[in-house]
Amino acid sequence: MKKSNSLSVPIRIALISLVACGLLFPGVVTGIAQLAMPVQANGSLISFNNTTIGSSLIAQEFNYSGFFHPRNDSASGLDPDITVQNATLQAARIHNVTGISIAYLDGIIKENTKYTLFFFGTAYVNVLDLNINLAEHYPSIYDRYTL
Amino acid sequence: MITTSAAFIIVVEFGSVLVCGWLLSSYLLSVYSTRRTKLDRIFGPVERAIYYLGGVNPYEEMGWKAYLRAVLALNAVEAVIGFVLLLFQGSLPLNPMHAPDMSWSLSFNTALSFSSNTNLQHYNGGSALSYLSQMAVIQFLQFTSAATGLSVGIAVFRGLTGKTKGLGNFYVDYTRTLVRVLIPLSGVAALVLIFLGVPQSLNGYTIFKTLEIGGSEVVKSGPIASLVSIMQLGTNGGGYFGSNAANPLTNPSQITNLFELALMMLIPTSLPFLFGRMLGRMKEGRTIIVASYSLYFIDLVIAFIPITHLGQGMEVRFGAASSVFWTVTTTAFTTGSVNASLSAFNPLVILAALFGMIIQATPGGIGVGAMYMLMYVIMTVFIVGLMAGRTPEYLGTKINAGDVKLAIIAFLSHPIIILIPTVITFAIGAQAAAGLGTNSLSFTQILYEYTSAAANNGSDFLGSAGNTVYFNVSTGIVMWLGRFIPIAVMLAIAGNMVQRKRYASEALRTDTFAFTAVLIVAIFILAVLTFFPFLAIGPILSYLEGFKNGF
């Protein structure tokens, strides 16, 4: 019987693996994903006034002091979330700049609060969610600053 | 200190992984035996097609030398394919972002890194790689190195159980691992990850105008979920992006975080159970799972001694406890993916991470972790035999001087290929090129780099700062030595033992809790004392110097 240790066997098996694992596998997974779950597969894109403004998973930069600001020191540099503690601190600034009531700001923070351990752990909010809410509810204040 | 809620999550995670691992071990038993199963109707034709196209004779039984030759030949060819594809990626298809060709030293490092299941990355994948490279180099080698590791682990199991003539056939083990285990499991895992928000597309990166006027962001979508699934399941760890599993596109929520952790723990956890099933004596498997999980638990306790606050370098959605849990787990299973910047952590967390990589069997990487644990068992049986004045025996067979010498070679190769390059780096001042000085901090970073390379872990402090010819070449060589010296030695031990006579009575019981306790202490003493002087001037000194809030 033929022994499988000539150099042609590893070369052929490597090429088969390359096609199966490196091309077919990601290709088939991409096909299924695009057909069955296009929203997630394309990066969970989010819209404002019918315009796509990027991914809800990625932090956006905000300069106007009437917006909530993301943190810029985290591991990925793209962290879309801030702690509720941080958001509450920023609410005071936003109130001073825009005049929006603290009660309203605290309300939307509460509405959007998530926890690092599902229902306990550190409470946090997504910055973009808060800012979209502000821009939609106070167009007179934010129109000049938004897209 | 650990909070009750975090402890609860950790216990639930452990519990589910142990149950799934136990269930998987029963399936793996059928994969690696010649017993016919119902699934043969689906997988059989695929496997036969691969044997036919590959020119493999599936009935050939290999001794350890033939098995090792096949492992080395296949992995070398696969590394060369990866090297060439990276070197010329700029002019190859599926490159919508126009990633340029990689330099020779970085291609060398990357090909050796992924083919050795290490996944040390001296580049930032989000910008340095084309889609083709992410798929046909990174994912390809993540699959093949995981299949190699698992096959070798099984071959070593066969040698120690002694129920077969030889160690099996590497090409058959490798093919069945891919067809019956890794591809189906990662396929399911990838779809779950996509459902939970991880992108999977080939449409190129898109620039969007953001909410605030004048702003813009690039959404770097790509074949991410298919890569993340095998990177965790195969204990590879090399992320799609430089920021790895901290990047929200690869790990969007706490649910994906815990799912990805479970994926990396699954197969290494199932292997001790599989070993017990192959022997027909589950208690021998229990010794291994209890020893490896106890050491992992010690790592966790060390890491949770200091209070880690959610701070710089961590992602808010995971929280501090989850970041520490990940960092210890990813090194204990030698995966190396990271969900927070290592510089965010207290030196004691880094120390716990180093323990995982020094021991490599807590439970360690796919296939090889169990192999290292058996190496420790052989050494412990020998030590206990000496103390009791009896001939050392394991599983009813005598452990001779040759076996112990080989086990010692496998054990000592690890410190040698870590400590010598670490010392050389400082002796010739090569750390300066990566922007490091000569203090306990820099020492920890270089020690961590070579430990991670040798343990085929891949988590690192240096990142793209390590992209110098010196670090690319030296860590590349260390990764292959760290991978294939122990594999060669353990295959040799297994090959020597497979046909050795088995006795019914055993002088030393290895399936008792007493032996398990001795094993744990022996591993701790052997591994930790070897590295103690280096740990002392690295993370321990940093801790004592009072760097309470990270480096």
mmCIF file of N, CA, C and O in Angstrom, chain B residues 503-548:
data_model
loop_
_atom_site.group_PDB
_atom_site.id
_atom_site.type_symbol
_atom_site.label_atom_id
_atom_site.label_comp_id
_atom_site.label_asym_id
_atom_site.label_seq_id
_atom_site.Cartn_x
_atom_site.Cartn_y
_atom_site.Cartn_z
ATOM 1 N N TYR B 503 -0.123 -3.867 32.956
ATOM 2 C CA TYR B 503 -0.339 -4.746 34.108
ATOM 3 C C TYR B 503 -1.692 -4.451 34.718
ATOM 4 O O TYR B 503 -2.179 -3.323 34.649
ATOM 5 N N ALA B 504 -2.274 -5.461 35.315
ATOM 6 C CA ALA B 504 -3.584 -5.272 35.935
ATOM 7 C C ALA B 504 -3.472 -4.468 37.224
ATOM 8 O O ALA B 504 -4.235 -3.551 37.474
ATOM 9 N N SER B 505 -2.455 -4.828 38.059
ATOM 10 C CA SER B 505 -2.354 -4.129 39.338
ATOM 11 C C SER B 505 -1.488 -2.885 39.191
ATOM 12 O O SER B 505 -0.551 -2.861 38.420
ATOM 13 N N GLU B 506 -1.851 -1.871 39.900
ATOM 14 C CA GLU B 506 -1.070 -0.647 39.845
ATOM 15 C C GLU B 506 -0.508 -0.342 41.219
ATOM 16 O O GLU B 506 -1.228 -0.302 42.207
ATOM 17 N N ALA B 507 0.818 -0.119 41.255
ATOM 18 C CA ALA B 507 1.455 0.195 42.524
ATOM 19 C C ALA B 507 0.977 1.553 43.026
ATOM 20 O O ALA B 507 0.727 1.741 44.205
ATOM 21 N N LEU B 508 0.843 2.494 42.088
ATOM 22 C CA LEU B 508 0.466 3.845 42.484
ATOM 23 C C LEU B 508 -0.853 4.202 41.811
ATOM 24 O O LEU B 508 -0.961 4.183 40.597
ATOM 25 N N ARG B 509 -1.844 4.484 42.630
ATOM 26 C CA ARG B 509 -3.136 4.884 42.062
ATOM 27 C C ARG B 509 -3.069 6.340 41.619
ATOM 28 O O ARG B 509 -2.698 7.214 42.388
ATOM 29 N N THR B 510 -3.411 6.594 40.349
ATOM 30 C CA THR B 510 -3.389 7.979 39.852
ATOM 31 C C THR B 510 -4.796 8.542 39.705
ATOM 32 O O THR B 510 -4.976 9.639 39.212
ATOM 33 N N ASP B 511 -5.795 7.749 40.135
ATOM 34 C CA ASP B 511 -7.165 8.237 39.982
ATOM 35 C C ASP B 511 -7.762 8.693 41.307
ATOM 36 O O ASP B 511 -8.966 8.800 41.459
ATOM 37 N N THR B 512 -6.884 8.999 42.284
ATOM 38 C CA THR B 512 -7.379 9.414 43.592
ATOM 39 C C THR B 512 -7.204 10.923 43.776
ATOM 40 O O THR B 512 -6.423 11.555 43.073
ATOM 41 N N PHE B 513 -7.920 11.463 44.734
ATOM 42 C CA PHE B 513 -7.764 12.887 45.023
ATOM 43 C C PHE B 513 -6.399 13.177 45.633
ATOM 44 O O PHE B 513 -5.846 14.253 45.445
ATOM 45 N N ALA B 514 -5.859 12.206 46.354
ATOM 46 C CA ALA B 514 -4.522 12.400 46.943
ATOM 47 C C ALA B 514 -3.502 12.626 45.830
ATOM 48 O O ALA B 514 -2.683 13.549 45.887
ATOM 49 N N PHE B 515 -3.560 11.788 44.788
ATOM 50 C CA PHE B 515 -2.609 11.968 43.691
ATOM 51 C C PHE B 515 -2.851 13.304 42.984
ATOM 52 O O PHE B 515 -1.905 14.012 42.624
ATOM 53 N N THR B 516 -4.124 13.653 42.808
ATOM 54 C CA THR B 516 -4.448 14.926 42.153
ATOM 55 C C THR B 516 -3.825 16.092 42.927
ATOM 56 O O THR B 516 -3.259 17.014 42.336
ATOM 57 N N ALA B 517 -3.918 16.032 44.239
ATOM 58 C CA ALA B 517 -3.350 17.100 45.066
ATOM 59 C C ALA B 517 -1.841 17.171 44.893
ATOM 60 O O ALA B 517 -1.261 18.256 44.743
ATOM 61 N N VAL B 518 -1.196 16.005 44.888
ATOM 62 C CA VAL B 518 0.259 15.977 44.694
ATOM 63 C C VAL B 518 0.613 16.544 43.323
ATOM 64 O O VAL B 518 1.566 17.312 43.165
ATOM 65 N N LEU B 519 -0.187 16.187 42.320
ATOM 66 C CA LEU B 519 0.051 16.666 40.958
ATOM 67 C C LEU B 519 -0.006 18.190 40.890
ATOM 68 O O LEU B 519 0.870 18.837 40.302
ATOM 69 N N ILE B 520 -1.015 18.760 41.542
ATOM 70 C CA ILE B 520 -1.174 20.220 41.515
ATOM 71 C C ILE B 520 0.041 20.889 42.162
ATOM 72 O O ILE B 520 0.616 21.836 41.612
ATOM 73 N N VAL B 521 0.433 20.387 43.320
ATOM 74 C CA VAL B 521 1.571 20.979 44.018
ATOM 75 C C VAL B 521 2.839 20.818 43.178
ATOM 76 O O VAL B 521 3.644 21.757 43.035
ATOM 77 N N ALA B 522 3.024 19.649 42.569
ATOM 78 C CA ALA B 522 4.222 19.401 41.772
ATOM 79 C C ALA B 522 4.290 20.364 40.581
ATOM 80 O O ALA B 522 5.340 20.935 40.291
ATOM 81 N N ILE B 523 3.164 20.551 39.908
ATOM 82 C CA ILE B 523 3.141 21.466 38.757
ATOM 83 C C ILE B 523 3.496 22.871 39.215
ATOM 84 O O ILE B 523 4.303 23.570 38.597
ATOM 85 N N PHE B 524 2.893 23.282 40.311
ATOM 86 C CA PHE B 524 3.114 24.624 40.811
ATOM 87 C C PHE B 524 4.599 24.834 41.126
ATOM 88 O O PHE B 524 5.210 25.816 40.716
ATOM 89 N N ILE B 525 5.183 23.849 41.820
ATOM 90 C CA ILE B 525 6.591 23.983 42.203
ATOM 91 C C ILE B 525 7.486 23.958 40.966
ATOM 92 O O ILE B 525 8.351 24.824 40.785
ATOM 93 N N LEU B 526 7.267 22.982 40.092
ATOM 94 C CA LEU B 526 8.107 22.842 38.897
ATOM 95 C C LEU B 526 8.064 24.095 38.033
ATOM 96 O O LEU B 526 9.100 24.668 37.670
ATOM 97 N N ALA B 527 6.847 24.529 37.714
ATOM 98 C CA ALA B 527 6.706 25.615 36.758
ATOM 99 C C ALA B 527 7.062 26.963 37.370
ATOM 100 O O ALA B 527 7.794 27.752 36.777
ATOM 101 N N VAL B 528 6.572 27.198 38.565
ATOM 102 C CA VAL B 528 6.739 28.533 39.121
ATOM 103 C C VAL B 528 8.172 28.775 39.567
ATOM 104 O O VAL B 528 8.731 29.845 39.334
ATOM 105 N N LEU B 529 8.789 27.759 40.170
ATOM 106 C CA LEU B 529 10.167 27.976 40.633
ATOM 107 C C LEU B 529 11.130 28.208 39.484
ATOM 108 O O LEU B 529 12.080 28.964 39.593
ATOM 109 N N THR B 530 10.860 27.569 38.343
ATOM 110 C CA THR B 530 11.718 27.768 37.186
ATOM 111 C C THR B 530 11.742 29.233 36.770
ATOM 112 O O THR B 530 12.748 29.757 36.313
ATOM 113 N N PHE B 531 10.598 29.874 36.924
ATOM 114 C CA PHE B 531 10.473 31.246 36.432
ATOM 115 C C PHE B 531 10.579 32.291 37.537
ATOM 116 O O PHE B 531 10.531 33.478 37.265
ATOM 117 N N PHE B 532 10.679 31.842 38.819
ATOM 118 C CA PHE B 532 10.514 32.791 39.910
ATOM 119 C C PHE B 532 11.424 34.015 39.837
ATOM 120 O O PHE B 532 10.962 35.143 39.994
ATOM 121 N N PRO B 533 12.749 33.830 39.586
ATOM 122 C CA PRO B 533 13.612 35.024 39.553
ATOM 123 C C PRO B 533 13.147 36.055 38.524
ATOM 124 O O PRO B 533 13.244 37.261 38.740
ATOM 125 N N PHE B 534 12.619 35.558 37.415
ATOM 126 C CA PHE B 534 12.182 36.463 36.354
ATOM 127 C C PHE B 534 10.862 37.151 36.717
ATOM 128 O O PHE B 534 10.675 38.335 36.460
ATOM 129 N N LEU B 535 9.985 36.383 37.352
ATOM 130 C CA LEU B 535 8.727 36.989 37.803
ATOM 131 C C LEU B 535 9.011 38.022 38.888
ATOM 132 O O LEU B 535 8.346 39.045 38.978
ATOM 133 N N ALA B 536 10.038 37.739 39.709
ATOM 134 C CA ALA B 536 10.345 38.631 40.825
ATOM 135 C C ALA B 536 10.787 40.005 40.339
ATOM 136 O O ALA B 536 10.388 41.027 40.899
ATOM 137 N N ILE B 537 11.602 40.058 39.278
ATOM 138 C CA ILE B 537 12.041 41.388 38.830
ATOM 139 C C ILE B 537 11.088 41.983 37.793
ATOM 140 O O ILE B 537 11.286 43.106 37.352
ATOM 141 N N GLY B 538 10.055 41.243 37.439
ATOM 142 C CA GLY B 538 9.031 41.776 36.539
ATOM 143 C C GLY B 538 7.786 42.194 37.308
ATOM 144 O O GLY B 538 7.815 43.167 38.066
ATOM 145 N N PRO B 539 6.695 41.432 37.159
ATOM 146 C CA PRO B 539 5.415 41.860 37.736
ATOM 147 C C PRO B 539 5.405 41.964 39.261
ATOM 148 O O PRO B 539 4.742 42.840 39.812
ATOM 149 N N ILE B 540 6.166 41.075 39.943
ATOM 150 C CA ILE B 540 6.135 41.127 41.418
ATOM 151 C C ILE B 540 6.762 42.428 41.905
ATOM 152 O O ILE B 540 6.236 43.116 42.784
ATOM 153 N N LEU B 541 7.909 42.803 41.280
ATOM 154 C CA LEU B 541 8.550 44.071 41.637
ATOM 155 C C LEU B 541 7.617 45.242 41.340
ATOM 156 O O LEU B 541 7.454 46.146 42.158
ATOM 157 N N SER B 542 6.978 45.195 40.172
ATOM 158 C CA SER B 542 6.042 46.275 39.811
ATOM 159 C C SER B 542 4.950 46.412 40.860
ATOM 160 O O SER B 542 4.581 47.515 41.253
ATOM 161 N N TYR B 543 4.437 45.248 41.302
ATOM 162 C CA TYR B 543 3.367 45.279 42.295
ATOM 163 C C TYR B 543 3.870 45.912 43.579
ATOM 164 O O TYR B 543 3.225 46.779 44.174
ATOM 165 N N LEU B 544 5.088 45.485 43.997
ATOM 166 C CA LEU B 544 5.636 46.001 45.246
ATOM 167 C C LEU B 544 5.970 47.480 45.127
ATOM 168 O O LEU B 544 5.900 48.230 46.072
ATOM 169 N N GLU B 545 6.351 47.902 43.933
ATOM 170 C CA GLU B 545 6.640 49.318 43.738
ATOM 171 C C GLU B 545 5.376 50.174 43.822
ATOM 172 O O GLU B 545 5.435 51.388 43.786
ATOM 173 N N GLY B 546 4.255 49.491 43.868
ATOM 174 C CA GLY B 546 3.014 50.209 44.115
ATOM 175 C C GLY B 546 2.344 50.797 42.902
ATOM 176 O O GLY B 546 1.652 51.802 42.976
ATOM 177 N N PHE B 547 2.537 50.132 41.740
ATOM 178 C CA PHE B 547 1.804 50.606 40.563
ATOM 179 C C PHE B 547 0.368 50.109 40.675
ATOM 180 O O PHE B 547 -0.049 49.187 39.991
ATOM 181 N N LYS B 548 -0.375 50.726 41.555
ATOM 182 C CA LYS B 548 -1.698 50.207 41.876
ATOM 183 C C LYS B 548 -2.657 50.344 40.700
ATOM 184 O O LYS B 548 -3.597 49.593 40.548
#
